[in-house]
PDB file of C-alpha atoms in Angstrom:
ATOM      1  CA  MET A   1      18.427   4.698   7.309  1.00 91.00           C
ATOM      2  CA  LYS A   2      21.008   6.208   4.950  1.00 93.00           C
ATOM      3  CA  LYS A   3      22.063   9.839   4.892  1.00 92.00           C
ATOM      4  CA  ILE A   4      22.873  10.942   1.359  1.00 92.00           C
ATOM      5  CA  GLN A   5      24.016  14.532   1.271  1.00 89.00           C
ATOM      6  CA  ASN A   6      21.084  16.422   2.861  1.00 93.00           C
ATOM      7  CA  THR A   7      18.510  13.675   2.349  1.00 96.00           C
ATOM      8  CA  ILE A   8      17.732  10.752   4.636  1.00 97.00           C
ATOM      9  CA  VAL A   9      16.665   7.587   2.796  1.00 98.00           C
ATOM     10  CA  ILE A  10      14.386   5.377   4.883  1.00 98.00           C
ATOM     11  CA  GLY A  11      13.361   1.929   3.715  1.00 98.00           C
ATOM     12  CA  VAL A  12       9.913   0.808   4.842  1.00 98.00           C
ATOM     13  CA  ASP A  13       8.759  -2.781   4.410  1.00 97.00           C
ATOM     14  CA  HIS A  14       4.954  -2.494   4.590  1.00 94.00           C
ATOM     15  CA  GLY A  15       4.052  -5.992   5.745  1.00 90.00           C
ATOM     16  CA  TYR A  16       0.567  -7.164   6.649  1.00 87.00           C
ATOM     17  CA  GLY A  17       1.895  -8.531   9.932  1.00 88.00           C
ATOM     18  CA  ASN A  18       4.712  -6.104  10.748  1.00 92.00           C
ATOM     19  CA  ILE A  19       6.212  -2.852   9.541  1.00 95.00           C
ATOM     20  CA  LYS A  20       9.971  -3.177   9.207  1.00 97.00           C
ATOM     21  CA  THR A  21      12.672  -0.579   8.701  1.00 98.00           C
ATOM     22  CA  ALA A  22      16.414  -1.158   8.591  1.00 98.00           C
ATOM     23  CA  ASN A  23      16.549  -1.069  12.391  1.00 98.00           C
ATOM     24  CA  ARG A  24      13.002  -1.242  13.760  1.00 97.00           C
ATOM     25  CA  ILE A  25       9.978  -3.540  13.670  1.00 96.00           C
ATOM     26  CA  PHE A  26       6.433  -3.129  15.000  1.00 94.00           C
ATOM     27  CA  GLN A  27       3.043  -4.694  14.336  1.00 92.00           C
ATOM     28  CA  SER A  28       1.057  -3.175  11.493  1.00 92.00           C
ATOM     29  CA  GLY A  29      -2.115  -2.546  13.491  1.00 90.00           C
ATOM     30  CA  VAL A  30      -3.723   0.906  13.258  1.00 92.00           C
ATOM     31  CA  ILE A  31      -6.609   2.001  15.488  1.00 91.00           C
ATOM     32  CA  LYS A  32      -8.139   5.452  15.108  1.00 91.00           C
ATOM     33  CA  LEU A  33      -8.896   6.484  18.677  1.00 89.00           C
ATOM     34  CA  LYS A  34     -12.082   8.031  19.945  1.00 84.00           C
ATOM     35  CA  PRO A  35     -12.003  10.575  22.790  1.00 78.00           C
ATOM     36  CA  GLY A  36     -11.091   8.842  26.030  1.00 71.00           C
ATOM     37  CA  GLN A  37      -9.354   5.844  24.433  1.00 69.00           C
ATOM     38  CA  GLU A  38      -5.800   7.105  24.918  1.00 65.00           C
ATOM     39  CA  PHE A  39      -5.238   4.689  27.823  1.00 60.00           C
ATOM     40  CA  GLY A  40      -4.185   2.032  25.284  1.00 59.00           C
ATOM     41  CA  GLY A  41      -0.783   3.634  24.683  1.00 66.00           C
ATOM     42  CA  VAL A  42       0.988   6.754  23.420  1.00 75.00           C
ATOM     43  CA  PRO A  43      -0.777   7.703  20.177  1.00 86.00           C
ATOM     44  CA  LEU A  44       0.441   9.059  16.866  1.00 96.00           C
ATOM     45  CA  ILE A  45      -1.245  12.387  16.181  1.00 96.00           C
ATOM     46  CA  TYR A  46      -1.732  13.385  12.538  1.00 97.00           C
ATOM     47  CA  LYS A  47      -4.155  16.018  11.218  1.00 95.00           C
ATOM     48  CA  ASN A  48      -5.726  16.298  14.690  1.00 92.00           C
ATOM     49  CA  GLU A  49      -6.583  12.590  14.699  1.00 93.00           C
ATOM     50  CA  LYS A  50      -5.069  10.142  17.183  1.00 94.00           C
ATOM     51  CA  TYR A  51      -3.970   6.644  16.163  1.00 94.00           C
ATOM     52  CA  LEU A  52      -2.781   3.733  18.252  1.00 93.00           C
ATOM     53  CA  ILE A  53       0.048   2.008  16.406  1.00 94.00           C
ATOM     54  CA  GLY A  54       1.329  -1.529  16.749  1.00 88.00           C
ATOM     55  CA  GLN A  55      -1.561  -3.520  18.228  1.00 82.00           C
ATOM     56  CA  GLY A  56      -2.643  -6.432  16.020  1.00 73.00           C
ATOM     57  CA  HIS A  57      -2.047  -6.377  12.290  1.00 70.00           C
ATOM     58  CA  LYS A  58      -3.656  -5.215   9.065  1.00 66.00           C
ATOM     59  CA  ALA A  59      -6.181  -7.436   7.386  1.00 65.00           C
ATOM     60  CA  PHE A  60      -5.048  -8.579   3.945  1.00 61.00           C
ATOM     61  CA  VAL A  61      -5.855  -6.009   1.246  1.00 65.00           C
ATOM     62  CA  ALA A  62      -4.489  -6.215  -2.279  1.00 60.00           C
ATOM     63  CA  ASP A  63      -4.303  -2.413  -2.651  1.00 64.00           C
ATOM     64  CA  LYS A  64      -2.387  -0.788   0.202  1.00 72.00           C
ATOM     65  CA  PHE A  65      -3.241   2.728  -0.922  1.00 72.00           C
ATOM     66  CA  LEU A  66      -7.040   2.526  -0.526  1.00 70.00           C
ATOM     67  CA  ASP A  67      -7.154   3.840   3.042  1.00 81.00           C
ATOM     68  CA  GLU A  68      -4.979   6.025   5.269  1.00 91.00           C
ATOM     69  CA  ASP A  69      -3.609   3.201   7.434  1.00 93.00           C
ATOM     70  CA  TYR A  70      -0.386   2.477   5.565  1.00 95.00           C
ATOM     71  CA  TYR A  71       0.357   6.193   5.296  1.00 97.00           C
ATOM     72  CA  VAL A  72       0.034   6.573   9.070  1.00 97.00           C
ATOM     73  CA  LEU A  73       2.191   3.461   9.527  1.00 97.00           C
ATOM     74  CA  THR A  74       4.789   4.997   7.201  1.00 98.00           C
ATOM     75  CA  LEU A  75       4.957   8.109   9.376  1.00 98.00           C
ATOM     76  CA  ALA A  76       5.480   5.899  12.433  1.00 98.00           C
ATOM     77  CA  ALA A  77       8.231   3.983  10.624  1.00 98.00           C
ATOM     78  CA  ILE A  78       9.995   7.216   9.649  1.00 98.00           C
ATOM     79  CA  ALA A  79       9.814   8.467  13.229  1.00 98.00           C
ATOM     80  CA  GLU A  80      11.153   5.162  14.580  1.00 98.00           C
ATOM     81  CA  GLU A  81      14.245   5.432  12.372  1.00 98.00           C
ATOM     82  CA  LEU A  82      14.834   9.136  12.967  1.00 98.00           C
ATOM     83  CA  SER A  83      14.515   8.683  16.728  1.00 97.00           C
ATOM     84  CA  LEU A  84      17.640   6.493  16.700  1.00 97.00           C
ATOM     85  CA  GLN A  85      19.648   9.587  15.796  1.00 95.00           C
ATOM     86  CA  GLY A  86      17.601  12.034  17.849  1.00 97.00           C
ATOM     87  CA  ILE A  87      16.322  13.717  14.656  1.00 97.00           C
ATOM     88  CA  THR A  88      12.866  15.326  14.492  1.00 98.00           C
ATOM     89  CA  THR A  89      13.202  17.457  11.346  1.00 98.00           C
ATOM     90  CA  ALA A  90      14.480  16.037   8.061  1.00 98.00           C
ATOM     91  CA  ASP A  91      14.207  15.760   4.286  1.00 98.00           C
ATOM     92  CA  VAL A  92      13.152  12.156   3.734  1.00 98.00           C
ATOM     93  CA  HIS A  93      13.190   9.932   0.660  1.00 98.00           C
ATOM     94  CA  ILE A  94      10.946   6.871   1.171  1.00 98.00           C
ATOM     95  CA  ALA A  95      12.074   3.541  -0.263  1.00 98.00           C
ATOM     96  CA  ALA A  96       9.254   0.973  -0.272  1.00 97.00           C
ATOM     97  CA  GLY A  97       8.050  -2.037  -2.219  1.00 96.00           C
ATOM     98  CA  LEU A  98       5.258  -4.254  -3.509  1.00 93.00           C
ATOM     99  CA  PRO A  99       4.865  -7.969  -4.273  1.00 89.00           C
ATOM    100  CA  LEU A 100       6.725  -8.981  -7.432  1.00 86.00           C
ATOM    101  CA  THR A 101       3.776  -9.390  -9.790  1.00 86.00           C
ATOM    102  CA  TRP A 102       1.867  -6.363  -8.455  1.00 87.00           C
ATOM    103  CA  LEU A 103       4.668  -3.899  -9.109  1.00 88.00           C
ATOM    104  CA  GLY A 104       3.708  -3.052 -12.684  1.00 86.00           C
ATOM    105  CA  SER A 105       0.052  -2.349 -11.946  1.00 88.00           C
ATOM    106  CA  GLN A 106       0.325  -0.691  -8.528  1.00 92.00           C
ATOM    107  CA  ALA A 107       3.707   1.063  -8.271  1.00 94.00           C
ATOM    108  CA  LYS A 108       2.513   4.394  -9.685  1.00 95.00           C
ATOM    109  CA  GLU A 109      -0.470   4.653  -7.325  1.00 96.00           C
ATOM    110  CA  PHE A 110       1.492   3.505  -4.293  1.00 96.00           C
ATOM    111  CA  LYS A 111       4.218   6.047  -5.004  1.00 97.00           C
ATOM    112  CA  GLU A 112       1.639   8.829  -5.347  1.00 97.00           C
ATOM    113  CA  TYR A 113       0.081   7.644  -2.087  1.00 97.00           C
ATOM    114  CA  LEU A 114       3.393   7.977  -0.244  1.00 97.00           C
ATOM    115  CA  LEU A 115       4.027  11.377  -1.859  1.00 98.00           C
ATOM    116  CA  GLN A 116       0.570  12.785  -1.059  1.00 97.00           C
ATOM    117  CA  ASN A 117       2.119  15.470   1.195  1.00 97.00           C
ATOM    118  CA  ASP A 118       5.240  17.497   0.467  1.00 97.00           C
ATOM    119  CA  ALA A 119       5.585  18.273   4.157  1.00 98.00           C
ATOM    120  CA  VAL A 120       4.126  16.468   7.170  1.00 98.00           C
ATOM    121  CA  ASP A 121       3.784  17.521  10.789  1.00 98.00           C
ATOM    122  CA  PHE A 122       2.857  14.862  13.315  1.00 98.00           C
ATOM    123  CA  VAL A 123       3.480  13.718  16.864  1.00 97.00           C
ATOM    124  CA  TYR A 124       4.762  10.223  17.665  1.00 97.00           C
ATOM    125  CA  LYS A 125       5.512   8.868  21.137  1.00 95.00           C
ATOM    126  CA  GLY A 126       5.290  12.369  22.536  1.00 94.00           C
ATOM    127  CA  LYS A 127       7.749  13.957  20.079  1.00 97.00           C
ATOM    128  CA  SER A 128       6.839  16.437  17.342  1.00 98.00           C
ATOM    129  CA  TYR A 129       8.179  15.748  13.839  1.00 98.00           C
ATOM    130  CA  HIS A 130       8.400  17.959  10.763  1.00 98.00           C
ATOM    131  CA  ILE A 131       9.243  15.888   7.682  1.00 98.00           C
ATOM    132  CA  ASN A 132       9.702  17.018   4.090  1.00 98.00           C
ATOM    133  CA  ILE A 133       8.941  14.110   1.755  1.00 98.00           C
ATOM    134  CA  VAL A 134      11.343  14.806  -1.115  1.00 97.00           C
ATOM    135  CA  GLY A 135      10.952  11.563  -3.056  1.00 97.00           C
ATOM    136  CA  ALA A 136       9.903   7.919  -3.111  1.00 97.00           C
ATOM    137  CA  ASP A 137      10.866   4.719  -4.929  1.00 97.00           C
ATOM    138  CA  ILE A 138       8.927   1.463  -5.194  1.00 97.00           C
ATOM    139  CA  PHE A 139      10.865  -1.802  -5.602  1.00 96.00           C
ATOM    140  CA  PRO A 140      10.039  -5.533  -5.852  1.00 93.00           C
ATOM    141  CA  GLN A 141       9.735  -7.027  -2.365  1.00 90.00           C
ATOM    142  CA  GLY A 142      11.614 -10.303  -2.430  1.00 89.00           C
ATOM    143  CA  PHE A 143      14.319  -9.243  -4.854  1.00 94.00           C
ATOM    144  CA  SER A 144      15.221  -6.224  -2.716  1.00 96.00           C
ATOM    145  CA  ALA A 145      16.247  -8.474   0.170  1.00 96.00           C
ATOM    146  CA  ILE A 146      19.049 -10.032  -1.891  1.00 96.00           C
ATOM    147  CA  ALA A 147      19.861  -7.203  -4.335  1.00 95.00           C
ATOM    148  CA  SER A 148      23.162  -6.314  -2.671  1.00 94.00           C
ATOM    149  CA  ARG A 149      24.289  -9.990  -2.844  1.00 94.00           C
ATOM    150  CA  LEU A 150      23.187 -10.732  -6.398  1.00 94.00           C
ATOM    151  CA  PHE A 151      26.761 -11.615  -7.402  1.00 93.00           C
ATOM    152  CA  MET A 152      26.448 -14.762  -5.249  1.00 92.00           C
ATOM    153  CA  PHE A 153      23.506 -16.175  -7.225  1.00 96.00           C
ATOM    154  CA  LYS A 154      25.345 -18.241  -9.803  1.00 96.00           C
ATOM    155  CA  GLY A 155      23.576 -21.018 -11.688  1.00 96.00           C
ATOM    156  CA  THR A 156      19.830 -21.545 -11.331  1.00 97.00           C
ATOM    157  CA  ASN A 157      18.199 -20.128  -8.206  1.00 97.00           C
ATOM    158  CA  MET A 158      14.662 -19.761  -6.943  1.00 98.00           C
ATOM    159  CA  LEU A 159      13.939 -16.901  -4.548  1.00 97.00           C
ATOM    160  CA  CYS A 160      10.948 -17.332  -2.212  1.00 97.00           C
ATOM    161  CA  ASP A 161       9.778 -14.397  -0.081  1.00 96.00           C
ATOM    162  CA  ILE A 162       7.293 -15.593   2.559  1.00 96.00           C
ATOM    163  CA  GLY A 163       5.486 -12.733   4.261  1.00 92.00           C
ATOM    164  CA  ASN A 164       2.416 -12.526   6.439  1.00 90.00           C
ATOM    165  CA  GLY A 165       0.000 -12.065   3.550  1.00 88.00           C
ATOM    166  CA  THR A 166       1.738 -13.298   0.400  1.00 90.00           C
ATOM    167  CA  MET A 167       4.411 -15.632  -0.903  1.00 94.00           C
ATOM    168  CA  ASN A 168       6.472 -14.240  -3.790  1.00 94.00           C
ATOM    169  CA  ILE A 169       8.585 -16.372  -6.098  1.00 96.00           C
ATOM    170  CA  MET A 170      11.278 -15.328  -8.577  1.00 96.00           C
ATOM    171  CA  TYR A 171      13.906 -17.144 -10.623  1.00 97.00           C
ATOM    172  CA  ILE A 172      17.450 -15.767 -10.678  1.00 97.00           C
ATOM    173  CA  ILE A 173      19.650 -17.239 -13.397  1.00 97.00           C
ATOM    174  CA  ASP A 174      23.388 -16.585 -13.331  1.00 97.00           C
ATOM    175  CA  GLN A 175      23.027 -13.454 -11.183  1.00 95.00           C
ATOM    176  CA  LYS A 176      20.166 -12.025 -13.294  1.00 95.00           C
ATOM    177  CA  PRO A 177      16.511 -11.903 -12.182  1.00 94.00           C
ATOM    178  CA  ASP A 178      14.151 -13.584 -14.642  1.00 94.00           C
ATOM    179  CA  VAL A 179      11.323 -11.043 -14.755  1.00 88.00           C
ATOM    180  CA  LYS A 180       9.173 -13.385 -16.837  1.00 89.00           C
ATOM    181  CA  ASN A 181       9.204 -15.994 -14.064  1.00 90.00           C
ATOM    182  CA  CYS A 182       7.701 -14.161 -11.099  1.00 93.00           C
ATOM    183  CA  PHE A 183       4.693 -15.342  -9.107  1.00 94.00           C
ATOM    184  CA  THR A 184       2.639 -14.045  -6.176  1.00 91.00           C
ATOM    185  CA  GLU A 185       0.372 -16.271  -4.102  1.00 92.00           C
ATOM    186  CA  LYS A 186      -1.872 -15.442  -1.153  1.00 89.00           C
ATOM    187  CA  PHE A 187      -0.170 -18.026   1.024  1.00 93.00           C
ATOM    188  CA  GLY A 188       1.631 -16.095   3.737  1.00 92.00           C
ATOM    189  CA  THR A 189       2.145 -17.067   7.364  1.00 93.00           C
ATOM    190  CA  ASN A 190      -1.258 -15.642   8.325  1.00 91.00           C
ATOM    191  CA  GLN A 191      -2.811 -18.534   6.406  1.00 94.00           C
ATOM    192  CA  CYS A 192      -0.895 -20.884   8.690  1.00 95.00           C
ATOM    193  CA  ALA A 193      -2.064 -18.987  11.804  1.00 94.00           C
ATOM    194  CA  ILE A 194      -5.688 -19.258  10.650  1.00 94.00           C
ATOM    195  CA  ARG A 195      -5.296 -23.010  10.150  1.00 95.00           C
ATOM    196  CA  ILE A 196      -3.778 -23.397  13.603  1.00 96.00           C
ATOM    197  CA  ASN A 197      -6.658 -21.643  15.319  1.00 95.00           C
ATOM    198  CA  GLU A 198      -9.213 -23.646  13.343  1.00 96.00           C
ATOM    199  CA  ARG A 199      -7.502 -26.898  14.348  1.00 96.00           C
ATOM    200  CA  ILE A 200      -7.295 -25.823  18.008  1.00 97.00           C
ATOM    201  CA  MET A 201     -10.988 -24.906  17.986  1.00 97.00           C
ATOM    202  CA  GLN A 202     -11.949 -28.249  16.444  1.00 96.00           C
ATOM    203  CA  THR A 203      -9.779 -30.227  18.859  1.00 97.00           C
ATOM    204  CA  PHE A 204     -10.082 -28.353  22.150  1.00 96.00           C
ATOM    205  CA  HIS A 205     -13.071 -26.003  21.573  1.00 96.00           C
ATOM    206  CA  THR A 206     -11.036 -22.940  22.455  1.00 96.00           C
ATOM    207  CA  SER A 207      -8.830 -20.410  20.673  1.00 93.00           C
ATOM    208  CA  ILE A 208      -5.204 -19.315  21.031  1.00 93.00           C
ATOM    209  CA  HIS A 209      -4.092 -15.666  21.167  1.00 91.00           C
ATOM    210  CA  GLU A 210      -2.284 -14.574  18.022  1.00 88.00           C
ATOM    211  CA  ASN A 211       0.832 -13.579  19.999  1.00 88.00           C
ATOM    212  CA  THR A 212       1.130 -17.139  21.272  1.00 94.00           C
ATOM    213  CA  ILE A 213       0.803 -18.487  17.736  1.00 94.00           C
ATOM    214  CA  THR A 214       3.465 -16.031  16.570  1.00 90.00           C
ATOM    215  CA  ASN A 215       5.852 -17.300  19.249  1.00 92.00           C
ATOM    216  CA  VAL A 216       5.343 -20.882  18.082  1.00 94.00           C
ATOM    217  CA  LEU A 217       5.942 -19.901  14.459  1.00 92.00           C
ATOM    218  CA  ARG A 218       9.067 -17.892  15.268  1.00 89.00           C
ATOM    219  CA  PHE A 219      10.663 -19.999  17.989  1.00 90.00           C
ATOM    220  CA  GLY A 220       8.982 -23.402  17.761  1.00 90.00           C
ATOM    221  CA  THR A 221       7.536 -23.178  21.260  1.00 93.00           C
ATOM    222  CA  ALA A 222       5.444 -21.057  23.657  1.00 94.00           C
ATOM    223  CA  ASP A 223       4.368 -21.022  27.302  1.00 94.00           C
ATOM    224  CA  ILE A 224       1.255 -23.194  26.899  1.00 95.00           C
ATOM    225  CA  ALA A 225       0.328 -26.796  27.661  1.00 97.00           C
ATOM    226  CA  GLU A 226       2.108 -29.453  25.618  1.00 96.00           C
ATOM    227  CA  LYS A 227      -1.131 -30.814  24.150  1.00 97.00           C
ATOM    228  CA  TYR A 228      -1.707 -27.476  22.375  1.00 97.00           C
ATOM    229  CA  LEU A 229       1.907 -27.274  21.220  1.00 96.00           C
ATOM    230  CA  THR A 230       1.705 -30.746  19.715  1.00 96.00           C
ATOM    231  CA  VAL A 231      -1.336 -29.873  17.596  1.00 96.00           C
ATOM    232  CA  MET A 232       0.123 -26.511  16.577  1.00 96.00           C
ATOM    233  CA  ARG A 233       3.435 -28.032  15.515  1.00 96.00           C
ATOM    234  CA  GLU A 234       1.646 -30.660  13.444  1.00 96.00           C
ATOM    235  CA  GLU A 235      -0.279 -27.945  11.606  1.00 96.00           C
ATOM    236  CA  VAL A 236       2.839 -25.854  10.924  1.00 96.00           C
ATOM    237  CA  LYS A 237       4.668 -28.902   9.554  1.00 96.00           C
ATOM    238  CA  GLU A 238       1.794 -29.479   7.130  1.00 97.00           C
ATOM    239  CA  TYR A 239       1.950 -25.823   6.083  1.00 96.00           C
ATOM    240  CA  THR A 240       5.698 -26.021   5.385  1.00 96.00           C
ATOM    241  CA  LYS A 241       5.164 -29.173   3.315  1.00 97.00           C
ATOM    242  CA  GLU A 242       2.570 -27.323   1.257  1.00 97.00           C
ATOM    243  CA  ILE A 243       5.020 -24.456   0.670  1.00 97.00           C
ATOM    244  CA  PHE A 244       7.402 -26.877  -1.029  1.00 97.00           C
ATOM    245  CA  GLU A 245       4.525 -28.437  -2.975  1.00 97.00           C
ATOM    246  CA  ARG A 246       3.527 -25.018  -4.257  1.00 97.00           C
ATOM    247  CA  LEU A 247       7.116 -24.284  -5.224  1.00 97.00           C
ATOM    248  CA  LYS A 248       7.122 -27.496  -7.233  1.00 97.00           C
ATOM    249  CA  THR A 249       4.113 -26.261  -9.222  1.00 96.00           C
ATOM    250  CA  HIS A 250       6.445 -23.443 -10.319  1.00 96.00           C
ATOM    251  CA  GLU A 251       9.035 -26.073 -11.367  1.00 96.00           C
ATOM    252  CA  TYR A 252      11.203 -26.001  -8.272  1.00 97.00           C
ATOM    253  CA  ASP A 253      13.678 -28.884  -8.410  1.00 97.00           C
ATOM    254  CA  ALA A 254      15.837 -29.376  -5.329  1.00 95.00           C
ATOM    255  CA  GLU A 255      18.515 -31.246  -7.281  1.00 96.00           C
ATOM    256  CA  THR A 256      19.062 -28.758 -10.099  1.00 96.00           C
ATOM    257  CA  MET A 257      18.599 -25.387  -8.415  1.00 97.00           C
ATOM    258  CA  LYS A 258      19.210 -23.632  -5.125  1.00 97.00           C
ATOM    259  CA  LEU A 259      16.383 -22.200  -3.052  1.00 98.00           C
ATOM    260  CA  HIS A 260      16.780 -18.905  -1.167  1.00 97.00           C
ATOM    261  CA  ILE A 261      14.093 -18.035   1.390  1.00 97.00           C
ATOM    262  CA  VAL A 262      13.605 -14.517   2.753  1.00 96.00           C
ATOM    263  CA  GLY A 263      10.860 -12.881   4.782  1.00 93.00           C
ATOM    264  CA  GLY A 264       9.352 -13.675   8.152  1.00 90.00           C
ATOM    265  CA  GLY A 265       8.128 -17.063   6.973  1.00 93.00           C
ATOM    266  CA  GLY A 266      11.689 -18.307   6.759  1.00 94.00           C
ATOM    267  CA  CYS A 267      11.606 -19.142  10.477  1.00 93.00           C
ATOM    268  CA  LEU A 268       8.792 -21.653   9.822  1.00 94.00           C
ATOM    269  CA  ILE A 269      10.927 -23.487   7.298  1.00 96.00           C
ATOM    270  CA  LYS A 270      13.893 -23.339   9.664  1.00 94.00           C
ATOM    271  CA  ASN A 271      11.926 -24.620  12.677  1.00 93.00           C
ATOM    272  CA  PHE A 272       9.551 -27.099  11.045  1.00 95.00           C
ATOM    273  CA  GLY A 273      10.551 -27.795   7.436  1.00 94.00           C
ATOM    274  CA  GLU A 274      12.333 -30.764   5.926  1.00 94.00           C
ATOM    275  CA  TYR A 275      14.964 -29.623   3.439  1.00 95.00           C
ATOM    276  CA  ASP A 276      18.540 -30.048   2.263  1.00 95.00           C
ATOM    277  CA  LYS A 277      20.529 -27.415   4.133  1.00 95.00           C
ATOM    278  CA  SER A 278      23.269 -27.565   1.515  1.00 96.00           C
ATOM    279  CA  ARG A 279      20.848 -26.335  -1.184  1.00 96.00           C
ATOM    280  CA  VAL A 280      18.256 -24.310   0.749  1.00 97.00           C
ATOM    281  CA  PHE A 281      19.397 -21.022   2.301  1.00 97.00           C
ATOM    282  CA  ILE A 282      17.301 -19.058   4.793  1.00 97.00           C
ATOM    283  CA  ASN A 283      17.949 -15.366   5.394  1.00 95.00           C
ATOM    284  CA  ASP A 284      16.542 -14.798   8.875  1.00 90.00           C
ATOM    285  CA  ASP A 285      17.271 -11.058   8.933  1.00 95.00           C
ATOM    286  CA  ILE A 286      13.739  -9.651   9.261  1.00 94.00           C
ATOM    287  CA  HIS A 287      15.082  -6.234   8.222  1.00 96.00           C
ATOM    288  CA  ALA A 288      16.694  -7.476   4.986  1.00 96.00           C
ATOM    289  CA  THR A 289      13.980  -6.159   2.663  1.00 96.00           C
ATOM    290  CA  ALA A 290      13.964  -2.651   4.178  1.00 97.00           C
ATOM    291  CA  LYS A 291      17.760  -2.549   3.966  1.00 97.00           C
ATOM    292  CA  GLY A 292      17.497  -3.662   0.346  1.00 97.00           C
ATOM    293  CA  TYR A 293      15.086  -0.845  -0.462  1.00 98.00           C
ATOM    294  CA  GLU A 294      17.614   1.652   0.863  1.00 98.00           C
ATOM    295  CA  TYR A 295      20.409   0.034  -1.142  1.00 97.00           C
ATOM    296  CA  LEU A 296      18.398   0.189  -4.390  1.00 97.00           C
ATOM    297  CA  ALA A 297      17.238   3.753  -3.712  1.00 97.00           C
ATOM    298  CA  GLU A 298      20.843   4.853  -3.288  1.00 95.00           C
ATOM    299  CA  LEU A 299      21.743   3.199  -6.610  1.00 94.00           C
ATOM    300  CA  ASN A 300      18.856   5.029  -8.298  1.00 92.00           C
ATOM    301  CA  MET A 301      19.967   8.351  -6.869  1.00 90.00           C
ATOM    302  CA  ARG A 302      23.528   7.797  -8.065  1.00 83.00           C
ATOM    303  CA  LYS A 303      22.336   6.900 -11.575  1.00 83.00           C
ATOM    304  CA  GLY A 304      20.110   9.962 -11.625  1.00 68.00           C
ATOM    305  CA  GLY A 305      23.004  12.250 -10.803  1.00 52.00           C
ATOM    306  CA  GLY A 306      21.725  13.097  -7.339  1.00 47.00           C
ATOM    307  CA  ILE A 307      24.929  11.857  -5.681  1.00 46.00           C
ATOM    308  CA  LYS A 308      28.531  12.468  -6.579  1.00 34.00           C
TER     309      LYS A 308
END
């Protein structure tokens, strides 16, 4: 969250697995509650509808603006950031993003989606909020995470942003992004989780809760029997090998370029991958993309004359 004159800029990383802001993270699940279902937690109330936020995650959809879920999640993200300062009324500028190769075709609609209301009243975790949405910017996902450190990217670099739903790839040559060499693949960490559960079902005829799988992916272990951990680790190692194979199809060469990995999937590479640590750099700050959105939004506002 950045305060620029009378406007608060809030970066929101709309992941399929988690919603991230500069300081907060929660699962991207949205459940519209029926009467009597409030026992599941403190709901978000918007337009007289109640929503349970943060249980499970969104199914992969290419167009995030086709239903109300990501808008409701955006309101929750705004409230999470404002609550850190005890603020319930504010003029807010939303800084968000899309996968690299989807930006050109979807940015206009996603921006309009986020700007659908000039003013919003809602209740979140028992507090009432009145928010004026005064603007929005849409930026490229992976690039935003490193935008403030672009001066460090000398020579030939490949940037790989591994999220829950997609993997985004971009070349950065001598501190300049190569917009003609950007790629998006549906090969996020959720694909790995699906493979793990399929392997567990085939081997042990049971399934593993997604939270347990997430713990293995993030930390390399979980509180389950070793026989399950062994199979799960084997599957994750295969997934990380395939990540590098896919990078090679986009001409990744470990000897002639440096690889920079951002996004939640970086922990898989760190825990299970085989790589040259002198040439592969993993940014494990899960909030890096949201912080980058705020950084780029501030630059835009300065260029537009909104800040002196």
